[in-house]
Amino acid sequence: MKRTTLILSLGVFAATACTQRPAVEADYAVVPLPAEIELASGGEAFRLSPDTRIVAADSADAANAAFLAEYIGELTGFTPSVTAIAPADGYIRVATVGGGAPESYVISACADSMVVAGSDAAGTFYGIQTLRKAIPGDAAGHDVLFAAGTVTDSPRFGYRGTHLDCARHFFSADSVKRFIDILALHNINRLHWHLTDDQGWRIEIKSRPRLTEIGSMRSATVIGVNTGVYDSIPHGGFYTQEQIRDIVDYAAARHIEVIPEIDLPGHMRAALASYPELGCTGGPYDVWQIWGVSKDVLCAGNDSVYAFLDDVMAEVTDLFPSEYIHIGGDECPKDRWKDCPKCRARIRALGLRSDAASSAEEKLQSHIMGHVTDFLAERGRRVIGWDEMLQGGATDNAVIMSWRGADGAVAAARAGHDAIIVPYKYLYFDFAQSTEPGEPAGAHWSTPVLIDSVYAYEPMPDELTAEQQKHIIGVQANLWSEFIPTYSHMEYMALPRLAALSELQWSAAPKDYAAFGGRLRRLARHYDAAGYNYAAHTIPADTIQH
Ligand code: TNX
């Protein structure tokens, strides 16, 4: 209520006190909703105009300030200059001041100036995102009035992820950068980059050139849901190591860590097509042209497979400085291992026996995952794996990504593992976003994921104790690409559901779908300004009588 009154009075101010240029009013209630917005009633607003300067004292602040200048330029048409010394008034100071929770910030506004103060460089960046989103998306040609007051904010979860599958369909390096910009707009700080799968290998590995020479190209793709009819159009592409370094840097500048996924020991058919000796039968294999779960997986009894994984991971860790490396572990049928003399011998040599909890083959999978985990641990990295990792027993330090529901996260947290919440019913954005006729299709094996159910989802399992809940380190949405062949379609699947995701990840406020709708409608003007492709019809309409 207080806010509404103030905005009305600002309106009067805008009409009476403005100079020649018309002004629009900023609104701090953005997506995701900041923890505290306190307006100074009666305080005069700060006016952002072409005369405004951005002040940054050092080079780290200047990097953040450059983003703010660019965002203001995109929205208003004028790009403020960045200076080291503050003028008497009419400036926005951007400063990382230390203290406070990680990634937190305070914005304060008064008539003379604004300050965006972060606890760390990421916090300052999120303050800038809030300031940016507070500006109406259709502010072109206008000054902007920021109500006097304070915004104090920090995130609920430290790991705020989105996954992008570039293996089933390849998206260009420029598209991936555009996607990273979208993540930044939503305060998302991890890109889980799915780079390898049965249908394509997308990361250049210099010591194993056939992975991209052969494995990055499939000669045709099945039409629809494994209909038996093929399009006879070759599909392929991969990221060179140079492109990958560039993407990692681009993301890091936006405080996003790129976590690569090399999915193993299943989902490896593109690698098997490149190096058939890595499979139990020796092939031949093709880069898969259909969807689903392939029975052909890496042979876990073959020493050269372990050497292969070491070689791949050596280059992966060289390219990606991320704290985590995702090593998959999902959907690995054991059919081939059961019949393979090398796998049988390895099971015997390791003394693996089936018991009530897991089969000998599941334990063999834990063995190969453990090998990679140890290799990565020696290089200071932690692994993330899909919740199937729990089946044969996961290594202590592994983070479990719970996709088949929240049960995997609950089991993981109880066993002392960190976990990330990604249940497909709520957070798989490759499912359609509405039930309307004509809704662009996505994955088909579950029901559509509607934005209101995403928003309403509470990610923290309440069956965990407070101590166990500390193991739930974050929340993520996944965008698989079997049925999403173009980047533009992918962007549409992501938006606006990423807005609801970002509220789960960032905000601890009680749910209020109507209020979220208002914030989302304003955010959608930013989508328009940036030219993003999004499902506008899923945004709740404004039902309040004005
Ligand atoms: C399940 S989630 C998969 C993916 C598919 C996805 C399609 C997971 C670990 N495995 O391989 O792409 O469903 O929705």
Short mmCIF file of N, CA and C in Angstrom, two decimals, residues 176-177 180 191 193 195 241-260 316 318-322:
data_model
loop_
_atom_site.label_atom_id
_atom_site.label_comp_id
_atom_site.label_asym_id
_atom_site.label_seq_id
_atom_site.Cartn_x
_atom_site.Cartn_y
_atom_site.Cartn_z
N VAL A 176 24.53 -19.56 -27.32
CA VAL A 176 24.82 -19.88 -25.92
C VAL A 176 25.11 -18.59 -25.15
N LYS A 177 25.79 -17.65 -25.78
CA LYS A 177 26.05 -16.37 -25.11
C LYS A 177 24.75 -15.60 -24.85
N ILE A 180 23.19 -17.01 -21.94
CA ILE A 180 23.88 -16.57 -20.72
C ILE A 180 23.37 -15.18 -20.31
N LEU A 191 25.44 -22.22 -15.28
CA LEU A 191 24.98 -22.83 -16.52
C LEU A 191 25.50 -24.26 -16.55
N TRP A 193 26.03 -27.18 -18.63
CA TRP A 193 26.12 -27.28 -20.09
C TRP A 193 26.28 -28.74 -20.48
N LEU A 195 27.02 -31.39 -22.81
CA LEU A 195 27.85 -31.31 -24.02
C LEU A 195 28.01 -32.61 -24.77
N GLN A 241 37.84 -25.51 -28.65
CA GLN A 241 38.32 -25.14 -27.31
C GLN A 241 38.40 -23.62 -27.18
N GLU A 242 38.71 -22.95 -28.27
CA GLU A 242 38.76 -21.49 -28.22
C GLU A 242 37.37 -20.91 -27.94
N GLN A 243 36.37 -21.44 -28.61
CA GLN A 243 34.99 -20.97 -28.37
C GLN A 243 34.57 -21.25 -26.92
N ILE A 244 34.98 -22.40 -26.42
CA ILE A 244 34.59 -22.75 -25.06
C ILE A 244 35.23 -21.78 -24.06
N ARG A 245 36.51 -21.49 -24.25
CA ARG A 245 37.16 -20.53 -23.33
C ARG A 245 36.45 -19.18 -23.39
N ASP A 246 36.07 -18.79 -24.59
CA ASP A 246 35.40 -17.50 -24.77
C ASP A 246 34.04 -17.51 -24.03
N ILE A 247 33.31 -18.61 -24.13
CA ILE A 247 32.00 -18.70 -23.47
C ILE A 247 32.18 -18.72 -21.95
N VAL A 248 33.17 -19.45 -21.48
CA VAL A 248 33.43 -19.50 -20.03
C VAL A 248 33.75 -18.09 -19.51
N ASP A 249 34.56 -17.34 -20.25
CA ASP A 249 34.90 -15.97 -19.84
C ASP A 249 33.68 -15.05 -19.89
N TYR A 250 32.91 -15.21 -20.93
CA TYR A 250 31.70 -14.39 -21.10
C TYR A 250 30.75 -14.61 -19.92
N ALA A 251 30.60 -15.86 -19.54
CA ALA A 251 29.74 -16.19 -18.40
C ALA A 251 30.34 -15.66 -17.11
N ALA A 252 31.65 -15.84 -16.93
CA ALA A 252 32.29 -15.41 -15.67
C ALA A 252 32.14 -13.90 -15.47
N ALA A 253 32.22 -13.15 -16.56
CA ALA A 253 32.05 -11.69 -16.45
C ALA A 253 30.66 -11.37 -15.92
N ARG A 254 29.72 -12.25 -16.15
CA ARG A 254 28.33 -12.07 -15.67
C ARG A 254 28.07 -12.91 -14.42
N HIS A 255 29.13 -13.28 -13.75
CA HIS A 255 29.06 -14.01 -12.47
C HIS A 255 28.32 -15.34 -12.60
N ILE A 256 28.52 -15.97 -13.75
CA ILE A 256 27.92 -17.29 -14.00
C ILE A 256 29.05 -18.29 -14.20
N GLU A 257 28.96 -19.39 -13.45
CA GLU A 257 29.95 -20.46 -13.62
C GLU A 257 29.37 -21.48 -14.60
N VAL A 258 30.18 -21.86 -15.57
CA VAL A 258 29.73 -22.88 -16.52
C VAL A 258 30.20 -24.24 -16.01
N ILE A 259 29.24 -25.13 -15.78
CA ILE A 259 29.55 -26.49 -15.32
C ILE A 259 29.35 -27.43 -16.50
N PRO A 260 30.42 -28.01 -17.02
CA PRO A 260 30.25 -28.91 -18.16
C PRO A 260 29.73 -30.26 -17.68
N VAL A 316 38.93 -31.29 -20.08
CA VAL A 316 37.75 -30.61 -19.53
C VAL A 316 38.14 -29.71 -18.36
N ASP A 318 40.96 -28.44 -17.83
CA ASP A 318 41.78 -27.35 -18.35
C ASP A 318 40.90 -26.22 -18.90
N LEU A 319 39.79 -26.60 -19.51
CA LEU A 319 38.91 -25.60 -20.14
C LEU A 319 37.97 -24.92 -19.16
N PHE A 320 37.53 -25.68 -18.16
CA PHE A 320 36.48 -25.17 -17.27
C PHE A 320 37.04 -25.03 -15.85
N PRO A 321 37.16 -23.82 -15.34
CA PRO A 321 37.68 -23.65 -13.98
C PRO A 321 36.62 -23.92 -12.89
N SER A 322 35.47 -24.46 -13.25
CA SER A 322 34.34 -24.57 -12.32
C SER A 322 34.65 -25.45 -11.10
#
